[in-house]
Each structure stands twice: as structure tokens, then as C-alpha cells.
Coordinates of C-alpha atoms in Angstrom, one line a residue:
Chain A
M1 CA 28.8 56.4 159.1
E2 CA 29.3 59.4 156.9
P3 CA 27.8 58.2 153.3
A4 CA 27.4 60.8 150.7
G5 CA 25.4 58.5 148.3
P6 CA 21.8 59.0 148.9
L7 CA 21.0 56.1 146.7
N8 CA 23.5 54.4 148.6
V9 CA 21.4 54.8 152.0
G10 CA 17.7 54.8 150.3
S11 CA 19.2 51.0 149.2
V12 CA 20.5 50.1 152.7
A13 CA 17.2 51.4 154.4
R14 CA 15.7 48.6 151.7
L15 CA 17.7 45.8 152.5
C16 CA 17.6 46.0 156.1
A17 CA 14.2 45.4 155.4
N18 CA 15.0 43.0 152.8
F19 CA 16.9 40.9 155.3
G20 CA 14.8 41.6 158.7
V21 CA 17.5 44.3 160.0
Q22 CA 15.5 46.5 162.9
E23 CA 17.3 49.5 162.5
L24 CA 18.8 52.4 160.3
R25 CA 21.6 54.2 162.1
L26 CA 22.9 57.0 160.2
V27 CA 26.8 59.0 161.5
S28 CA 27.1 62.5 160.4
P29 CA 25.6 61.7 156.6
R30 CA 26.8 64.3 154.0
C31 CA 23.8 63.7 152.2
D32 CA 20.8 64.6 152.8
P33 CA 18.7 60.9 153.7
T34 CA 15.4 61.2 153.5
N35 CA 16.0 63.8 149.5
S36 CA 13.5 62.2 146.6
E37 CA 16.5 59.5 145.6
A38 CA 17.3 57.8 149.2
R39 CA 13.3 57.5 148.9
R40 CA 13.3 56.2 145.4
M41 CA 15.9 53.4 146.6
A42 CA 14.7 53.0 149.6
V43 CA 11.3 52.0 147.9
H44 CA 9.5 49.4 150.8
G45 CA 12.5 50.3 153.2
I46 CA 10.7 53.5 153.2
A47 CA 10.4 53.5 157.5
L48 CA 13.9 52.6 158.5
L49 CA 15.2 55.3 156.2
E50 CA 12.0 57.9 157.8
Q51 CA 13.6 55.8 161.5
A52 CA 17.5 56.6 160.7
K53 CA 18.5 57.7 164.0
E54 CA 21.6 60.3 163.5
F55 CA 24.3 60.0 164.8
S56 CA 26.8 62.4 165.6
C57 CA 29.9 60.1 166.0
L58 CA 30.7 56.0 166.1
L59 CA 30.9 55.9 169.0
D60 CA 27.5 57.7 170.5
A61 CA 26.3 55.6 167.5
V62 CA 27.0 51.8 169.0
A63 CA 27.2 52.4 172.0
D64 CA 24.9 50.6 173.6
C65 CA 25.8 47.1 171.2
H66 CA 27.5 44.2 172.5
R67 CA 29.1 43.1 169.2
V68 CA 29.9 45.5 167.1
V69 CA 31.2 44.5 163.8
A70 CA 32.9 46.3 160.8
S71 CA 33.1 46.3 157.4
C72 CA 36.8 46.8 155.4
G73 CA 37.9 47.1 152.1
R74 CA 41.4 45.7 151.7
S75 CA 43.7 48.2 152.2
D76 CA 46.1 49.8 154.1
H77 CA 43.9 48.4 157.2
G78 CA 47.9 48.4 159.3
D79 CA 47.6 45.7 162.0
I80 CA 44.0 44.8 161.8
P81 CA 42.8 41.7 161.4
L82 CA 40.9 40.8 158.9
Q83 CA 38.1 38.2 159.4
S84 CA 35.9 36.9 156.1
P85 CA 32.7 36.8 157.0
E86 CA 31.1 33.6 158.0
Q87 CA 34.1 33.6 160.5
A88 CA 32.7 36.6 162.0
L89 CA 29.0 36.6 161.2
P90 CA 27.8 33.3 163.3
W91 CA 30.1 35.4 166.9
L92 CA 27.6 38.3 166.4
L93 CA 24.6 35.7 166.0
N94 CA 25.2 34.4 169.0
S95 CA 24.2 37.5 171.1
I96 CA 21.7 37.9 169.1
G97 CA 18.6 38.1 172.1
S98 CA 17.5 41.2 173.2
E99 CA 20.8 42.5 173.7
P100 CA 21.7 45.0 170.1
V101 CA 24.2 43.7 168.1
A102 CA 26.0 45.9 165.0
L103 CA 27.3 45.6 161.8
V104 CA 29.3 49.4 160.7
F105 CA 30.0 50.1 157.0
G106 CA 32.3 53.6 156.3
R107 CA 32.4 56.3 154.0
E108 CA 31.7 55.4 150.0
D109 CA 35.2 56.8 149.4
R110 CA 37.5 55.9 152.4
G111 CA 36.0 53.6 154.6
L112 CA 36.5 53.6 158.4
T113 CA 39.4 54.7 159.8
N114 CA 41.8 52.3 161.2
N115 CA 40.3 54.3 164.7
E116 CA 37.2 53.3 164.1
L117 CA 38.3 50.2 162.1
Q118 CA 39.3 49.4 166.3
L119 CA 36.2 50.1 167.5
A120 CA 34.5 47.5 166.2
Q121 CA 35.7 43.7 168.3
R122 CA 35.8 41.9 164.8
V123 CA 36.2 43.5 161.3
I124 CA 35.5 42.1 158.2
T125 CA 36.6 41.8 154.6
L126 CA 34.4 40.5 151.5
H127 CA 35.8 37.7 149.1
S128 CA 36.8 39.9 145.7
S129 CA 39.1 39.9 143.8
S130 CA 42.1 41.4 144.3
S131 CA 42.1 43.8 140.8
Y132 CA 39.4 45.4 142.6
P133 CA 38.7 44.6 145.9
S134 CA 36.0 47.5 146.6
L135 CA 32.3 47.9 146.5
N136 CA 30.0 50.3 146.2
L137 CA 28.6 50.6 150.2
S138 CA 25.3 49.3 149.6
H139 CA 26.4 46.0 147.4
A140 CA 28.9 45.6 150.5
V141 CA 26.5 45.9 152.8
A142 CA 23.8 43.4 150.7
V143 CA 26.2 41.2 150.8
V144 CA 27.2 41.4 154.7
L145 CA 23.5 41.3 155.2
H146 CA 22.8 38.0 153.0
E147 CA 25.5 36.6 154.4
L148 CA 24.3 36.8 157.9
Q149 CA 21.2 35.5 156.9
R150 CA 22.5 31.9 155.4
C151 CA 24.4 31.9 158.7
K152 CA 21.6 31.8 160.5
L153 CA 20.0 29.5 159.0
Q154 CA 22.3 27.1 159.3
Q155 CA 23.1 27.6 162.5
Q156 CA 20.1 26.9 162.8
L157 CA 20.7 23.0 160.6
N158 CA 23.8 23.0 162.7
N159 CA 21.5 22.8 165.9
E160 CA 19.4 20.4 164.8
Q161 CA 21.5 18.2 163.5
S162 CA 23.8 19.1 167.2
A163 CA 20.4 17.0 168.2
S164 CA 22.4 13.6 167.1
P165 CA 23.0 11.1 169.8
D166 CA 25.8 12.7 172.4
P167 CA 29.6 10.2 171.7
A168 CA 29.6 8.0 174.7
S169 CA 31.3 9.7 177.9
P170 CA 35.2 9.5 178.0
R171 CA 34.9 6.9 181.1
Q172 CA 33.4 4.7 179.3
L173 CA 35.5 4.4 176.6
D174 CA 38.0 4.3 178.7
A175 CA 36.6 1.5 180.8
Y176 CA 36.2 -1.3 176.9
L177 CA 39.6 0.3 175.6
T178 CA 41.3 -0.9 178.8
D179 CA 39.3 -3.8 179.2
A180 CA 40.1 -4.8 175.7
Q181 CA 43.3 -3.5 175.8
T182 CA 43.6 -6.8 179.1
L183 CA 41.7 -9.6 176.7
L184 CA 44.3 -8.8 173.6
L185 CA 47.8 -9.0 175.7
E186 CA 46.4 -12.1 177.4
V187 CA 46.9 -13.3 173.2
G188 CA 49.5 -11.8 172.8
F189 CA 48.2 -9.1 170.3
L190 CA 49.8 -6.9 172.1
L191 CA 53.2 -6.5 173.7
E192 CA 53.7 -4.8 177.0
H193 CA 56.1 -2.1 174.6
T194 CA 53.0 -2.6 171.2
A195 CA 49.9 -2.3 173.8
Q196 CA 49.8 1.6 173.8
A197 CA 50.9 2.8 170.6
R198 CA 48.2 0.3 168.8
M199 CA 45.7 1.3 171.7
A200 CA 45.5 5.4 170.8
K201 CA 45.0 3.3 166.4
V202 CA 41.4 1.7 168.5
R203 CA 40.5 5.5 170.2
G204 CA 41.6 7.4 167.1
L205 CA 38.8 5.7 164.8
L206 CA 36.6 5.5 167.8
Q207 CA 37.0 9.3 168.9
R208 CA 36.2 10.0 164.3
A209 CA 33.4 8.1 164.9
A210 CA 32.1 9.7 168.0
V211 CA 31.7 6.5 169.5
R212 CA 27.9 6.3 171.2
P213 CA 26.8 4.7 173.8
Q214 CA 24.9 1.9 173.1
E215 CA 27.8 1.3 170.5
V216 CA 30.8 1.0 173.2
A217 CA 28.6 -1.6 175.2
L218 CA 28.0 -3.4 172.0
L219 CA 32.3 -3.5 171.6
R220 CA 32.6 -4.0 175.7
G221 CA 30.0 -6.9 175.6
M222 CA 32.4 -9.0 171.8
V223 CA 35.5 -8.8 174.9
R224 CA 33.4 -10.2 177.6
Q225 CA 32.5 -13.0 175.2
L226 CA 35.5 -13.2 174.2
R227 CA 37.2 -13.9 177.0
W228 CA 34.9 -16.3 178.0
A229 CA 35.6 -18.4 175.0
I230 CA 39.0 -18.4 176.0
H231 CA 39.0 -18.8 179.4
S232 CA 35.9 -21.8 179.2
R233 CA 37.6 -24.1 176.5
H234 CA 41.6 -23.5 178.6
S235 CA 39.6 -24.9 182.4
Chain B
M1 CA 17.0 40.5 131.5
E2 CA 15.2 44.4 130.1
P3 CA 16.8 45.7 132.6
A4 CA 15.3 49.3 132.4
G5 CA 17.5 50.4 134.7
P6 CA 21.1 52.3 134.0
L7 CA 22.3 52.5 137.7
N8 CA 21.7 48.7 138.5
V9 CA 23.2 47.9 134.8
G10 CA 26.1 50.5 135.7
S11 CA 26.9 48.9 139.7
V12 CA 26.4 45.4 138.1
A13 CA 29.7 46.5 135.8
R14 CA 30.8 47.0 138.4
L15 CA 30.5 44.5 140.5
C16 CA 31.4 42.3 138.3
A17 CA 34.8 43.7 137.6
N18 CA 35.1 43.3 141.0
F19 CA 34.2 39.1 141.9
G20 CA 36.5 38.9 138.6
V21 CA 33.4 37.9 135.6
Q22 CA 34.4 38.2 132.6
E23 CA 32.0 38.9 131.0
L24 CA 28.6 40.7 130.6
R25 CA 25.4 40.5 128.7
L26 CA 22.6 42.2 128.2
V27 CA 19.3 40.6 126.6
S28 CA 16.7 43.2 124.9
P29 CA 18.0 46.6 127.3
R30 CA 15.3 48.6 128.2
C31 CA 17.8 51.6 129.0
D32 CA 20.9 53.1 127.1
P33 CA 23.7 50.8 129.2
T34 CA 25.7 52.9 128.5
N35 CA 25.0 57.0 129.4
S36 CA 26.6 58.4 132.2
E37 CA 24.3 57.7 134.8
A38 CA 25.3 53.7 134.2
R39 CA 29.2 54.7 133.9
R40 CA 29.5 57.2 136.5
M41 CA 28.4 53.8 138.4
A42 CA 30.1 51.2 136.6
V43 CA 34.2 52.3 138.2
H44 CA 36.1 50.6 137.2
G45 CA 34.3 47.6 135.9
I46 CA 34.1 50.3 132.8
A47 CA 35.5 48.5 129.9
L48 CA 33.3 45.8 131.0
L49 CA 30.0 48.0 130.7
E50 CA 31.7 49.0 127.3
Q51 CA 32.2 45.6 126.0
A52 CA 29.0 44.2 127.3
K53 CA 27.0 42.3 124.1
E54 CA 23.5 42.5 123.0
F55 CA 21.1 39.9 122.7
S56 CA 17.8 40.1 121.6
C57 CA 16.4 36.8 123.7
L58 CA 17.8 34.6 126.2
L59 CA 18.1 31.9 124.6
D60 CA 21.2 32.9 122.1
A61 CA 22.7 34.8 125.3
V62 CA 23.2 31.7 126.9
A63 CA 23.6 29.0 124.0
D64 CA 27.4 28.5 124.4
C65 CA 27.1 28.3 128.7
H66 CA 27.2 24.6 129.6
R67 CA 25.4 25.4 133.1
V68 CA 22.5 28.2 133.1
V69 CA 21.6 29.1 137.0
A70 CA 19.1 31.6 137.0
S71 CA 17.5 34.0 140.1
C72 CA 14.2 34.2 141.6
G73 CA 12.1 36.6 143.9
R74 CA 9.9 34.4 146.1
S75 CA 6.6 34.4 144.1
D76 CA 4.0 33.4 142.1
H77 CA 7.5 30.7 140.1
G78 CA 4.4 27.5 140.3
D79 CA 6.5 24.1 140.2
I80 CA 10.2 25.3 138.9
P81 CA 11.8 24.2 142.3
L82 CA 13.9 26.4 143.7
Q83 CA 17.2 26.0 145.5
S84 CA 19.7 28.2 148.1
P85 CA 22.6 29.7 146.3
E86 CA 24.7 27.9 147.6
Q87 CA 23.8 24.6 146.7
A88 CA 23.0 25.3 143.2
L89 CA 26.3 27.7 143.3
P90 CA 29.0 24.6 144.1
W91 CA 26.9 22.7 140.7
L92 CA 28.5 25.5 139.2
L93 CA 31.8 26.3 139.3
N94 CA 32.2 22.6 139.2
S95 CA 32.0 23.3 135.6
I96 CA 34.8 26.0 134.8
G97 CA 37.2 25.1 132.9
S98 CA 37.2 26.4 129.2
E99 CA 33.5 26.1 129.1
P100 CA 31.4 29.3 130.2
V101 CA 28.9 29.4 132.6
A102 CA 26.1 31.8 133.1
L103 CA 24.0 33.5 135.8
V104 CA 20.9 34.8 134.8
F105 CA 19.4 38.1 136.3
G106 CA 15.4 38.9 135.6
R107 CA 13.6 42.8 134.7
E108 CA 13.6 44.8 138.1
D109 CA 9.7 45.4 137.5
R110 CA 9.0 41.5 136.9
G111 CA 11.7 39.7 137.2
L112 CA 12.2 36.2 134.7
T113 CA 9.5 34.1 133.6
N114 CA 8.3 30.4 134.2
N115 CA 9.9 30.3 130.5
E116 CA 12.7 32.0 131.0
L117 CA 13.1 30.4 134.2
Q118 CA 13.2 26.8 133.4
L119 CA 14.9 28.0 130.2
A120 CA 17.8 27.5 133.6
Q121 CA 18.7 24.1 134.6
R122 CA 18.1 25.0 138.9
V123 CA 16.9 28.2 140.0
I124 CA 18.0 29.7 142.5
T125 CA 16.6 32.3 144.9
L126 CA 18.8 34.0 148.2
H127 CA 18.0 34.4 151.9
S128 CA 15.9 37.7 152.2
S129 CA 12.7 37.9 154.4
S130 CA 10.3 36.6 153.3
S131 CA 8.2 39.9 154.8
Y132 CA 9.9 41.2 151.9
P133 CA 12.5 38.8 149.9
S134 CA 12.8 41.2 146.7
L135 CA 15.9 43.3 146.6
N136 CA 17.4 45.1 144.1
L137 CA 18.7 43.7 141.1
S138 CA 22.3 45.2 141.4
H139 CA 22.1 43.8 145.2
A140 CA 20.8 40.9 144.5
V141 CA 24.2 40.8 141.8
A142 CA 26.3 41.2 144.3
V143 CA 24.7 38.7 146.7
V144 CA 25.0 35.5 144.4
L145 CA 28.7 37.0 142.9
H146 CA 29.9 36.7 147.0
E147 CA 28.2 34.0 147.7
L148 CA 29.5 32.1 144.1
Q149 CA 33.0 33.6 145.7
R150 CA 33.0 32.1 148.7
C151 CA 32.2 28.6 147.5
K152 CA 34.6 28.7 145.2
L153 CA 37.1 28.9 148.4
Q154 CA 35.0 26.5 150.7
Q155 CA 35.9 24.2 147.3
Q156 CA 39.4 24.6 147.4
L157 CA 39.7 24.4 150.8
N158 CA 37.5 20.9 150.9
N159 CA 39.8 19.4 148.3
E160 CA 42.6 20.2 150.7
Q161 CA 40.6 18.5 153.2
S162 CA 40.3 15.4 151.2
A163 CA 43.4 14.7 150.1
S164 CA 43.2 12.8 153.9
P165 CA 43.6 9.2 153.9
D166 CA 41.4 6.7 151.4
P167 CA 38.8 5.3 153.9
A168 CA 39.6 1.2 153.2
S169 CA 37.7 -0.6 150.6
P170 CA 34.6 -2.0 150.4
R171 CA 35.8 -5.0 149.7
Q172 CA 38.0 -4.9 152.2
L173 CA 36.4 -4.0 154.8
D174 CA 33.7 -6.0 154.4
A175 CA 36.3 -9.2 154.1
Y176 CA 37.2 -8.0 157.8
L177 CA 33.2 -8.0 158.3
T178 CA 32.8 -11.7 157.7
D179 CA 36.0 -12.8 158.7
A180 CA 35.2 -11.6 162.2
Q181 CA 31.1 -11.9 161.9
T182 CA 32.3 -16.0 161.9
L183 CA 34.4 -15.6 165.3
L184 CA 31.7 -13.8 167.2
L185 CA 29.3 -17.2 166.0
E186 CA 31.7 -19.1 166.9
V187 CA 32.5 -17.7 170.7
G188 CA 28.5 -17.2 170.6
F189 CA 28.9 -13.3 171.3
L190 CA 26.6 -13.1 167.8
L191 CA 23.4 -16.2 166.8
E192 CA 22.0 -17.1 163.7
H193 CA 19.0 -14.6 164.3
T194 CA 20.8 -11.4 165.2
A195 CA 24.1 -11.8 163.3
Q196 CA 22.9 -10.0 160.5
A197 CA 21.5 -6.7 163.0
R198 CA 24.9 -6.1 165.3
M199 CA 27.3 -6.5 163.1
A200 CA 24.9 -3.8 160.5
K201 CA 26.3 -1.5 164.0
V202 CA 29.6 -2.3 163.5
R203 CA 29.1 -1.8 160.0
G204 CA 28.0 1.5 160.6
L205 CA 30.3 2.6 163.2
L206 CA 33.3 1.7 161.0
Q207 CA 31.9 3.8 158.0
R208 CA 30.7 7.1 159.9
A209 CA 33.7 7.1 161.3
A210 CA 35.2 6.6 157.2
V211 CA 37.4 3.8 158.8
R212 CA 41.5 4.1 157.0
P213 CA 43.0 0.7 155.4
Q214 CA 45.7 0.4 157.8
E215 CA 43.1 0.2 160.3
V216 CA 40.8 -2.2 158.9
A217 CA 44.0 -4.3 158.4
L218 CA 44.6 -3.9 162.8
L219 CA 40.9 -4.5 163.5
R220 CA 42.1 -8.3 161.3
G221 CA 44.7 -8.6 163.0
M222 CA 42.5 -9.1 165.9
V223 CA 40.6 -11.3 165.7
R224 CA 42.6 -13.6 164.1
Q225 CA 45.1 -13.5 166.9
L226 CA 42.1 -14.2 169.4
R227 CA 40.1 -17.2 166.4
W228 CA 44.1 -18.8 167.3
A229 CA 44.0 -18.0 171.6
I230 CA 41.2 -20.2 170.8
H231 CA 41.7 -22.6 169.2
S232 CA 45.3 -23.0 170.8
R233 CA 44.5 -23.7 174.0
H234 CA 40.9 -26.0 172.6
S235 CA 43.3 -27.8 170.9

């Protein structure tokens, strides 16, 4: 949004290349975005710089974007809620497919206005020091693009981990707990008035472990055999 | 290490101020680190720039530092193992107290030599695109300092969470499992040759839940009462 420094524009083009960003869009730049300073900073991001589209207002620039995250320094953002990059960027990533998404950065001197911030669905602020929170524009872009990439890798890792065994179904777990409760009432470990509270503790333990179907089957087998042992000796 | 660009040196001074870094050290700079370009980029980091100490070799620059992490681009680092920032930076943070720690960044054009990388205890590489991994120096510094701050906040959060209940001691857990195994052998649920494998499954479940002392006490109470029920009816 209205960048004034060609060094910054060139640096941002390089960063786009560094982090696989496909397109750079400029809203009313206050400098020549392809002058020699900008080109020098772009290095291998030069193609992105040369192909950067210009727009006359932010709304036009993000018109085709399904998710938009804006970046904000820390002062006078009014009631606009700020999130950390690690809170908002996974949400941006979840939209990635064929639909474009946007990251919006403000002017070097004044950032984005509150009206502009409100065009975005989420607004992030960086973890900089409260005594001097304002980063140079291109350095803020570096931080956010790297964080986006880190979140992407983290999501891939989480997806692999969530391929771990599914936990037991609520029905299976409940059937086991009911069965166990009946036995424990029978042997006098539970009393009618304490049964619910004590079994809730067992339920909490099994929930925390994300107990698996075959484990519930194992536990249920124990209950069955214990019941058999008690009854067979009784008869 | 041997920075050549005053824009970079000034930008890094600003970033130090942005992220609460206390000191900037320069090894054999190939530019005047306090010329007008550097000063212009430093903005409110000007004091750090003016107070930056110069050294003639890297070893002298990090002589008093107890933990040193170096940053590396992705190519030809030989056998030196590379870590992600989120792997190595928490380790750097764990040393923070009265003892200084260091982050080392290389030259704009050639980075750090392998010999220099080997002076650090850990070497990090950023999550940039494999097709163009090399960031501008000051942008790499921005990413690493922000990641350091994010890791610090994450550690504080984890410390708060680890104030959650301590799990049961290995001794208490083992005593319970031995007791349960004896009962389950007695009622014929376990056989001598399957006992170990089946109880290992129970142990795995309880470990995953980080079972708490009072939960183990509850489970042990069940075993006691079940044993009583079996024996009393038997006699």
C-alpha cells in the first residue's frame, strides 16, 4: 500500500521469490517501483518486480482474494483485534488451493489506516519490542513470509501426525464404562452416590490418552474376565 | 561477519532495537558502519549502531558467549548439520540469564565459511524456497530475531502449561501395574506367556495420558476391591 522506498519494493520482490510468493501487487506506489535501486535489491526477484500489477485502491487490489490478512504496527488501531502471525496465518493457508489469498502491508511511515485494516478479515502484529515495535516495511514482510512458510511446514507435520490411529468411538467407550461401572458397583468399589464422580475420573483419563479401539477392547476383556471370576467362584 | 553494505548494517541495528537485542558486534566490516546510509536505516537503533564493537576475527567476537548459533544459506555446507530456527533457537534461549549468547550472520555475498560455521554449536537455515533460498542479510536477521521472540513467548506459554499436575512416579505406576497383573493372571485374563505384551499395552495407554498420582490410586483401589470380591466369595 503506497510504498515510498524503491529499496523496500525491490527487497519485497526478492522476498517473494525467496518464499515462493507468486505475485506482487502495488497500490498507488509513491516511487518508481522499477528504478535502479529497486532492481538492485530485487536480485533474482526481478521478474516479480517487473510483472507487479498496480492498482489505485486496496479494494481493487484484493478484489479476487478469498482471504486477506493485513499487518499492523502496534499503535492506535482502535478496536480492531490483533492476532499473532501464528494465530492468523494457518487460517490463510487453509484457503490455499486455486483461490488467491493476500497479505497486505502498509506505508513505511504510517502503515495502514483503520479503514484499510478493516478491509482485511484478520489483522496481525509482530512480536517486536514494545519499546520500538515498528519494523522497516521489507523486514516485516520477511518475518511474515517466513512465518507463513513455517506454519505451512507445521501443518504438513500435523497432518502426518493426525494419520495416527483414530481414538475409540464415543459409543464403544461409553459401553465399556457402563460395563465397568456395573462390575465396580457389584464388588462394592463404587457406591451409587459416588459412582458418577469416580467414573468421570476414569473417563477423563481415557479421553486424555485418546484411547484407541483395541485398547477399549482390551479393557472390556478384563471386565468380562473379572466378572466371570467373581461369579464362577460364587456359584 | 564482514558486512559490506551500510544499508544492511543500519537495518540490523534497527532490528536489534525492534527485538530487544542488547548488543551488535561487527567482525571486520567492509564498509563504514556509521556512514549516512547506515544511520538512515538504523532510525531508533542508532545508539546500538554507534556502540557496535568491532573485532578482527569471529572467535574474538564470540569469546564470552556461552551459546552460539550461526545462520547458513542452503548450499555447500558439507557435513555440517543444519537445523530449523524453531529447533535451535529454544536451546539458545535456555541459556539466557547473565551469560551472553550470540547469533552469527555471514557476509552478503558468501555467508559464513564452513570453518566459521563450525565455531558455532548449532547452525540454522531458514524455510526459504529451494529455488531461491538466499535472503538479503538484514532480512535473514529479521526472520531469526522474530523467530527467537516467538520461541521465547512459546516457552513462557509452555512453562505455564507445565504447571499442570505432575504425572504419577514410575515407582507408583509400576507397583500398580504389577498388582493388576497379579490379579489378571489369577482370574485367567492374562496367561504367563502373554502377560508382558498385554500389560505393555496398558502401560502405553497410561503413559500417553500422563496418568496422575490420584488416578493411579483410584485404579489401585479398584484392583484391591476386585481382589477382595473374588477372595471373599471364594472362601
